[in-house]
């Protein structure tokens, strides 16, 4: 078994593909025990988490079965699969951000219906989304929940069309594809951003900086919500304290912006970070530069996913119901599979403000 560590194909999928080949070629027959995790570590030099993901996917697909204290065995797919539905879930990165919480919601809902879920990380790349799309189609998924990647709208549309052209329904989660009429479950990013900007204004802040990515529909909507709140309170937009980034998430542009911005701190009293990871980056730069949060600069975030107790500041933020988004996405894909709803359904979940200690009231 050879694992290509330079390949864009995830290592867990390389192992999964190798195992399927061995089963289909009769090397591993029904009833045979496959190597243990420790043996795979020795054979391929893979991390145990990678091995577990590959094996669990094959359990979900009906190739393998785990037997407590005995091991993992090959089974007859015809005998095991029955009418069990398999749903694909394409997320940016299962390790960080909102993807783990989204997946947990989807998995919990799938378990209620005795469905299997195949989880795929795209790393926000079209090439990986396309690769996983082909594999999900090969595995006869009944439906797909897809978080659009950082690729162009046209490329994301191509991913959707690969499924829908085969009558596989798709539900978009968190992000939409402009101009594409397709089922989606999102949160109200515009109003959420409006409300947290209004919160800063009501606390005496009129010079409010903002930094976020405009690559995704969710954050573009947050930028518009921020601008609308300023306009409604007759506060002019200052382009010099607005930074937008149009690439995949990377710390560098936000760190550079923070260092530049904090050198001219008299121009603003608060910063709205497009999501919590950015907010914590900004707070670390502020600490390095001797700027006190919130005494000198207030900071707010968006998402409420990271454990704030592990950071230097207790962050005021907008809470997104990501777990519920996973549940609702799974409910919607099942409704589509079962023909209970027409295409083009939209469900928008509400966010709410979580007030902690990163904002000072300047009216006092």
CSV table of C-alpha atoms in Angstrom, one decimal:
chain,number,residue,atom,x,y,z
A,1,UNK,CA,0.0,0.0,0.0
A,2,UNK,CA,1.4,3.4,-1.1
A,3,UNK,CA,0.2,6.7,0.3
A,4,UNK,CA,1.1,9.7,-1.8
A,5,UNK,CA,1.7,12.5,0.7
A,6,UNK,CA,2.1,15.1,-2.1
A,7,UNK,CA,-1.3,14.3,-3.6
A,8,UNK,CA,-4.3,16.7,-3.1
A,9,UNK,CA,-6.3,13.6,-2.4
A,10,UNK,CA,-6.8,13.3,1.4
A,11,UNK,CA,-4.8,10.5,2.9
A,12,UNK,CA,-7.9,8.9,4.6
A,13,UNK,CA,-9.5,8.7,1.1
A,14,UNK,CA,-6.4,7.0,-0.4
A,15,UNK,CA,-6.6,4.4,2.4
A,16,UNK,CA,-10.3,4.0,1.9
A,17,UNK,CA,-9.9,3.6,-1.9
A,18,UNK,CA,-7.1,1.0,-1.3
A,19,UNK,CA,-9.4,-1.0,1.1
A,20,UNK,CA,-12.3,-1.0,-1.4
A,21,UNK,CA,-10.0,-2.2,-4.2
A,22,UNK,CA,-8.8,-5.1,-1.9
A,23,UNK,CA,-12.3,-6.0,-1.1
A,24,UNK,CA,-13.6,-5.8,-4.7
A,25,UNK,CA,-10.6,-7.8,-6.0
A,26,UNK,CA,-11.3,-10.5,-3.4
A,27,UNK,CA,-8.1,-10.0,-1.4
A,28,UNK,CA,-10.3,-9.3,1.6
A,29,UNK,CA,-13.4,-11.6,1.4
A,30,UNK,CA,-16.7,-11.4,3.4
A,31,UNK,CA,-15.9,-12.5,6.9
A,32,UNK,CA,-12.2,-11.6,6.7
A,33,UNK,CA,-10.7,-9.4,9.5
A,34,UNK,CA,-8.9,-6.3,8.1
A,35,UNK,CA,-5.7,-5.0,9.7
A,36,UNK,CA,-5.9,-3.2,13.0
A,37,UNK,CA,-5.2,0.5,13.4
A,38,UNK,CA,-1.8,-0.3,14.8
A,39,UNK,CA,-1.0,-2.5,11.8
A,40,UNK,CA,-2.1,0.3,9.4
A,41,UNK,CA,0.1,2.7,11.3
A,42,UNK,CA,3.0,0.3,10.7
A,43,UNK,CA,2.1,-0.4,7.1
A,44,UNK,CA,1.4,3.1,5.9
A,45,UNK,CA,2.7,5.5,8.5
A,46,UNK,CA,-0.7,7.2,8.9
A,47,UNK,CA,-2.2,8.9,11.9
A,48,UNK,CA,-4.7,6.9,13.8
A,49,UNK,CA,-7.4,9.6,13.3
A,50,UNK,CA,-6.8,9.3,9.5
A,51,UNK,CA,-7.2,5.5,9.7
A,52,UNK,CA,-10.4,5.7,11.8
A,53,UNK,CA,-12.0,8.1,9.3
A,54,UNK,CA,-11.3,5.8,6.4
A,55,UNK,CA,-12.7,2.8,8.3
A,56,UNK,CA,-15.7,4.6,9.6
A,57,UNK,CA,-16.7,5.7,6.1
A,58,UNK,CA,-16.5,2.1,4.9
A,59,UNK,CA,-18.6,1.0,7.8
A,60,UNK,CA,-21.1,3.7,6.8
A,61,UNK,CA,-21.0,2.5,3.2
A,62,UNK,CA,-21.6,-1.1,4.2
A,63,UNK,CA,-18.2,-2.6,3.3
A,64,UNK,CA,-17.1,-3.3,6.9
A,65,UNK,CA,-18.6,-4.0,10.3
A,66,UNK,CA,-17.0,-3.4,13.7
A,67,UNK,CA,-17.3,-6.2,16.3
A,68,UNK,CA,-16.5,-5.2,19.9
A,69,UNK,CA,-13.3,-6.7,21.2
A,70,UNK,CA,-12.8,-8.7,18.0
A,71,UNK,CA,-12.0,-6.2,15.3
A,72,UNK,CA,-13.3,-4.9,12.0
A,73,UNK,CA,-14.5,-7.4,9.3
A,74,UNK,CA,-15.6,-7.4,5.7
A,75,UNK,CA,-19.3,-8.0,5.1
A,76,UNK,CA,-21.5,-8.6,2.1
A,77,UNK,CA,-22.7,-5.2,1.0
A,78,UNK,CA,-25.9,-6.7,-0.5
A,79,UNK,CA,-26.8,-8.3,2.8
A,80,UNK,CA,-26.1,-5.2,4.8
A,81,UNK,CA,-27.1,-2.1,2.8
A,82,UNK,CA,-30.8,-2.8,2.5
A,83,UNK,CA,-32.6,0.6,2.0
A,84,UNK,CA,-30.2,2.6,4.2
A,85,UNK,CA,-29.8,6.1,2.9
A,86,UNK,CA,-26.3,7.7,2.6
A,87,UNK,CA,-26.0,11.5,2.8
A,88,UNK,CA,-22.8,13.4,1.8
A,89,UNK,CA,-21.6,16.4,3.7
A,90,UNK,CA,-19.1,18.7,2.1
A,91,UNK,CA,-17.6,21.2,4.5
A,92,UNK,CA,-14.5,23.5,4.4
A,93,UNK,CA,-12.4,21.9,7.2
A,94,UNK,CA,-13.8,19.5,9.7
A,95,UNK,CA,-11.1,20.4,12.2
A,96,UNK,CA,-11.8,24.1,12.8
A,97,UNK,CA,-14.4,26.8,12.5
A,98,UNK,CA,-18.1,26.0,12.4
A,99,UNK,CA,-17.7,22.7,10.4
A,100,UNK,CA,-17.5,20.4,13.5
A,101,UNK,CA,-20.6,21.9,15.0
A,102,UNK,CA,-22.5,21.7,11.6
A,103,UNK,CA,-21.5,18.1,11.2
A,104,UNK,CA,-22.6,17.2,14.7
A,105,UNK,CA,-26.0,18.6,14.1
A,106,UNK,CA,-26.3,16.8,10.8
A,107,UNK,CA,-25.1,13.5,12.3
A,108,UNK,CA,-27.5,13.7,15.2
A,109,UNK,CA,-30.4,14.2,12.9
A,110,UNK,CA,-29.2,11.4,10.5
A,111,UNK,CA,-28.9,9.0,13.5
A,112,UNK,CA,-32.6,9.6,14.3
A,113,UNK,CA,-33.5,8.3,10.8
A,114,UNK,CA,-30.9,5.5,10.8
A,115,UNK,CA,-29.0,7.2,8.0
A,116,UNK,CA,-25.3,7.2,7.3
A,117,UNK,CA,-23.3,10.4,6.7
A,118,UNK,CA,-20.1,10.6,4.6
A,119,UNK,CA,-18.1,13.6,5.8
A,120,UNK,CA,-15.7,15.3,3.3
A,121,UNK,CA,-13.3,18.3,3.9
A,122,UNK,CA,-12.8,20.5,0.8
A,123,UNK,CA,-10.3,22.9,2.4
A,124,UNK,CA,-12.4,25.5,0.5
A,125,UNK,CA,-10.8,24.3,-2.8
A,126,UNK,CA,-12.8,23.5,-5.9
A,127,UNK,CA,-10.4,20.7,-6.9
A,128,UNK,CA,-11.0,18.9,-3.6
A,129,UNK,CA,-14.8,19.5,-3.8
A,130,UNK,CA,-14.8,18.1,-7.3
A,131,UNK,CA,-12.9,15.0,-6.2
A,132,UNK,CA,-15.2,14.3,-3.3
A,133,UNK,CA,-18.2,14.9,-5.6
A,134,UNK,CA,-17.1,12.1,-7.9
A,135,UNK,CA,-16.6,9.8,-5.0
A,136,UNK,CA,-20.0,10.6,-3.4
A,137,UNK,CA,-21.7,9.9,-6.8
A,138,UNK,CA,-19.8,6.6,-7.1
A,139,UNK,CA,-21.1,5.7,-3.6
A,140,UNK,CA,-24.7,6.4,-4.7
A,141,UNK,CA,-25.5,9.0,-2.1
A,142,UNK,CA,-29.2,9.9,-1.8
A,143,UNK,CA,-28.5,13.6,-1.2
A,144,UNK,CA,-25.8,16.1,-0.4
A,145,UNK,CA,-25.3,19.0,2.1
A,146,UNK,CA,-22.7,21.4,0.5
A,147,UNK,CA,-21.0,24.4,2.0
A,148,UNK,CA,-19.8,26.3,-1.1
A,149,UNK,CA,-16.0,26.7,-1.4
A,150,UNK,CA,-13.8,29.7,-1.9
A,151,UNK,CA,-13.9,29.1,-5.6
A,152,UNK,CA,-15.9,31.2,-8.1
A,153,UNK,CA,-19.6,31.1,-8.1
A,154,UNK,CA,-19.4,29.3,-11.5
A,155,UNK,CA,-17.2,26.5,-10.0
A,156,UNK,CA,-19.5,26.1,-7.1
A,157,UNK,CA,-22.5,25.9,-9.5
A,158,UNK,CA,-20.6,23.2,-11.4
A,159,UNK,CA,-20.4,21.1,-8.2
A,160,UNK,CA,-24.1,21.5,-7.6
A,161,UNK,CA,-24.9,20.6,-11.2
A,162,UNK,CA,-22.8,17.4,-11.0
A,163,UNK,CA,-25.3,16.1,-8.4
A,164,UNK,CA,-28.5,17.6,-9.6
A,165,UNK,CA,-27.9,16.3,-13.2
A,166,UNK,CA,-28.1,12.8,-11.6
A,167,UNK,CA,-31.2,13.6,-9.6
A,168,UNK,CA,-29.3,13.9,-6.4
A,169,UNK,CA,-30.8,16.8,-4.4
A,170,UNK,CA,-28.4,19.4,-2.8
A,171,UNK,CA,-28.9,21.7,0.2
A,172,UNK,CA,-26.5,24.6,0.6
A,173,UNK,CA,-25.5,25.3,4.2
A,174,UNK,CA,-24.3,28.7,5.6
A,175,UNK,CA,-23.3,30.1,2.2
A,176,UNK,CA,-25.4,30.6,-0.9
A,177,UNK,CA,-24.4,30.7,-4.6
A,178,UNK,CA,-25.8,34.0,-6.1
A,179,UNK,CA,-28.1,33.5,-9.0
A,180,UNK,CA,-28.6,29.7,-8.2
A,181,UNK,CA,-32.1,28.7,-7.1
A,182,UNK,CA,-31.4,25.9,-4.7
A,183,UNK,CA,-32.4,24.8,-1.2
A,184,UNK,CA,-30.4,26.4,1.5
A,185,UNK,CA,-30.1,26.9,5.2
A,186,UNK,CA,-28.3,30.0,6.4
A,187,UNK,CA,-28.4,32.5,9.3
A,188,UNK,CA,-29.5,36.1,9.0
A,189,UNK,CA,-26.1,37.6,8.5
A,190,UNK,CA,-27.3,41.0,7.5
A,191,UNK,CA,-29.5,41.6,10.5
A,192,UNK,CA,-26.9,40.0,12.8
A,193,UNK,CA,-24.2,42.4,11.6
A,194,UNK,CA,-26.7,45.3,11.9
A,195,UNK,CA,-27.5,44.4,15.5
A,196,UNK,CA,-24.0,44.1,16.7
A,197,UNK,CA,-22.9,47.4,14.9
A,198,UNK,CA,-26.0,49.0,16.5
A,199,UNK,CA,-24.9,47.6,19.9
A,200,UNK,CA,-21.5,49.4,19.5
A,201,UNK,CA,-23.2,52.6,18.5
A,202,UNK,CA,-25.5,52.4,21.5
A,203,UNK,CA,-22.4,52.1,23.6
A,204,UNK,CA,-21.1,55.4,22.4
A,205,UNK,CA,-18.9,54.2,19.5
A,206,UNK,CA,-19.1,56.1,16.2
A,207,UNK,CA,-15.7,55.3,14.7
A,208,UNK,CA,-16.1,51.6,14.1
A,209,UNK,CA,-13.6,49.7,12.0
A,210,UNK,CA,-14.4,46.4,10.3
A,211,UNK,CA,-12.3,43.6,8.8
A,212,UNK,CA,-13.6,40.5,7.0
A,213,UNK,CA,-13.6,38.4,3.8
A,214,UNK,CA,-15.8,39.3,0.9
A,215,UNK,CA,-15.3,35.9,-0.7
A,216,UNK,CA,-18.3,34.3,0.9
A,217,UNK,CA,-22.0,35.4,0.8
A,218,UNK,CA,-22.3,35.2,4.6
A,219,UNK,CA,-19.6,37.8,5.2
A,220,UNK,CA,-20.6,40.1,2.3
A,221,UNK,CA,-24.0,40.2,4.0
A,222,UNK,CA,-22.3,41.2,7.3
A,223,UNK,CA,-20.5,44.0,5.6
A,224,UNK,CA,-23.8,45.3,4.2
A,225,UNK,CA,-25.5,45.0,7.6
A,226,UNK,CA,-22.6,47.1,9.2
A,227,UNK,CA,-23.0,49.8,6.5
A,228,UNK,CA,-26.7,50.0,6.9
A,229,UNK,CA,-26.5,50.4,10.7
A,230,UNK,CA,-24.0,53.3,10.2
A,231,UNK,CA,-26.3,54.9,7.7
A,232,UNK,CA,-29.4,54.6,9.9
A,233,UNK,CA,-27.5,56.4,12.7
A,234,UNK,CA,-26.1,59.1,10.3
A,235,UNK,CA,-22.5,57.9,10.8
A,236,UNK,CA,-20.4,58.3,7.6
A,237,UNK,CA,-18.5,55.2,6.3
A,238,UNK,CA,-14.8,55.7,6.6
A,239,UNK,CA,-13.1,53.5,4.0
A,240,UNK,CA,-9.7,53.9,5.7
A,241,UNK,CA,-10.8,51.7,8.6
A,242,UNK,CA,-12.5,49.1,6.5
A,243,UNK,CA,-10.5,46.1,5.3
A,244,UNK,CA,-11.9,43.4,3.1
A,245,UNK,CA,-10.0,40.3,2.1
A,246,UNK,CA,-11.0,38.2,-1.0
A,247,UNK,CA,-9.0,35.1,-0.5
A,248,UNK,CA,-9.2,31.9,1.6
A,249,UNK,CA,-8.7,32.3,5.3
A,250,UNK,CA,-5.1,33.3,6.2
A,251,UNK,CA,-3.9,35.1,9.3
A,252,UNK,CA,-1.4,37.4,7.5
A,253,UNK,CA,-3.8,40.0,5.9
A,254,UNK,CA,-5.6,40.4,9.2
A,255,UNK,CA,-2.5,40.7,11.3
A,256,UNK,CA,-1.1,43.3,8.8
A,257,UNK,CA,-4.3,45.3,8.9
A,258,UNK,CA,-4.4,45.2,12.7
A,259,UNK,CA,-0.8,46.4,13.1
A,260,UNK,CA,-1.5,49.2,10.7
A,261,UNK,CA,-4.8,50.1,12.3
A,262,UNK,CA,-3.6,50.1,15.8
A,263,UNK,CA,-0.9,52.6,15.0
A,264,UNK,CA,-3.7,55.1,14.1
A,265,UNK,CA,-6.0,54.2,17.0
A,266,UNK,CA,-7.3,57.7,17.3
A,267,UNK,CA,-9.3,57.1,14.1
A,268,UNK,CA,-11.5,54.5,15.7
A,269,UNK,CA,-12.8,53.2,19.1
A,270,UNK,CA,-14.1,49.8,18.1
A,271,UNK,CA,-13.5,47.0,15.6
A,272,UNK,CA,-16.1,44.6,14.2
A,273,UNK,CA,-14.3,41.3,13.2
A,274,UNK,CA,-16.0,39.3,10.5
A,275,UNK,CA,-15.7,36.1,12.7
A,276,UNK,CA,-14.3,35.2,16.1
A,277,UNK,CA,-10.9,33.8,14.8
A,278,UNK,CA,-10.2,37.3,13.4
A,279,UNK,CA,-11.3,39.0,16.6
A,280,UNK,CA,-8.9,36.9,18.7
A,281,UNK,CA,-6.1,37.6,16.2
A,282,UNK,CA,-6.8,41.3,16.6
A,283,UNK,CA,-6.7,41.1,20.4
A,284,UNK,CA,-3.4,39.3,20.3
A,285,UNK,CA,-1.9,42.1,18.2
A,286,UNK,CA,-3.4,44.7,20.6
A,287,UNK,CA,-1.8,42.9,23.5
A,288,UNK,CA,1.6,42.8,21.8
A,289,UNK,CA,1.4,46.6,21.1
A,290,UNK,CA,0.3,47.4,24.7
A,291,UNK,CA,-3.2,48.4,23.8
A,292,UNK,CA,-5.8,47.5,26.4
A,293,UNK,CA,-9.1,45.7,25.4
A,294,UNK,CA,-11.7,47.2,26.0
A,295,UNK,CA,-10.3,50.2,27.8
A,296,UNK,CA,-8.7,51.7,24.7
A,297,UNK,CA,-10.3,49.7,21.9
A,298,UNK,CA,-13.4,47.6,21.9
A,299,UNK,CA,-13.7,44.4,19.8
A,300,UNK,CA,-16.7,42.3,18.7
A,301,UNK,CA,-16.8,39.1,16.7
A,302,UNK,CA,-19.2,36.8,15.0
A,303,UNK,CA,-20.0,33.1,15.4
A,304,UNK,CA,-19.5,32.3,19.1
A,305,UNK,CA,-17.9,29.0,18.4
A,306,UNK,CA,-14.5,29.3,20.1
A,307,UNK,CA,-14.2,28.7,23.8
A,308,UNK,CA,-13.6,32.3,24.9
A,309,UNK,CA,-12.2,31.1,28.3
A,310,UNK,CA,-9.1,30.0,26.4
A,311,UNK,CA,-8.3,33.5,25.1
A,312,UNK,CA,-7.0,36.8,26.6
A,313,UNK,CA,-10.4,38.5,26.2
A,314,UNK,CA,-13.9,37.5,26.9
A,315,UNK,CA,-15.4,38.3,23.5
A,316,UNK,CA,-18.7,40.0,22.8
A,317,UNK,CA,-20.1,38.3,19.7
A,318,UNK,CA,-23.1,37.2,17.6
A,319,UNK,CA,-24.0,33.6,18.3
A,320,UNK,CA,-24.8,31.6,15.2
A,321,UNK,CA,-27.0,28.5,15.7
A,322,UNK,CA,-24.6,26.3,13.7
A,323,UNK,CA,-25.7,23.0,15.4
A,324,UNK,CA,-29.3,23.8,14.5
A,325,UNK,CA,-28.1,24.6,10.9
A,326,UNK,CA,-26.8,21.1,10.7
A,327,UNK,CA,-30.1,19.6,11.9
A,328,UNK,CA,-32.2,21.8,9.6
A,329,UNK,CA,-30.0,21.0,6.6
A,330,UNK,CA,-30.5,17.3,7.2
A,331,UNK,CA,-34.3,17.7,7.7
A,332,UNK,CA,-34.5,19.7,4.4
A,333,UNK,CA,-32.4,17.2,2.4
A,334,UNK,CA,-34.6,14.4,3.6
A,335,UNK,CA,-37.8,16.4,2.7
A,336,UNK,CA,-36.4,16.8,-0.8
A,337,UNK,CA,-35.4,13.1,-1.1
A,338,UNK,CA,-38.9,12.1,0.0
A,339,UNK,CA,-40.5,14.6,-2.4
A,340,UNK,CA,-42.2,16.5,0.4
A,341,UNK,CA,-41.1,20.0,-0.7
A,342,UNK,CA,-40.5,21.7,-4.0
A,343,UNK,CA,-37.0,22.9,-5.0
A,344,UNK,CA,-35.8,26.3,-4.0
A,345,UNK,CA,-36.6,26.1,-0.2
A,346,UNK,CA,-34.9,28.7,2.0
A,347,UNK,CA,-34.6,28.5,5.8
A,348,UNK,CA,-33.0,31.4,7.6
A,349,UNK,CA,-32.0,31.0,11.3
A,350,UNK,CA,-31.7,33.8,13.7
A,351,UNK,CA,-28.5,34.8,15.5
A,352,UNK,CA,-28.4,36.5,18.9
A,353,UNK,CA,-26.0,38.8,20.7
A,354,UNK,CA,-23.8,37.4,23.4
A,355,UNK,CA,-22.5,40.2,25.6
A,356,UNK,CA,-19.3,39.6,27.4
A,357,UNK,CA,-16.4,42.0,28.4
A,358,UNK,CA,-14.7,43.2,25.1
A,359,UNK,CA,-16.8,46.4,24.7
A,360,UNK,CA,-16.6,49.5,26.9
A,361,UNK,CA,-19.5,51.9,27.2
A,362,UNK,CA,-18.2,55.3,26.1
A,363,UNK,CA,-21.3,57.1,27.1
A,364,UNK,CA,-20.5,56.7,30.8
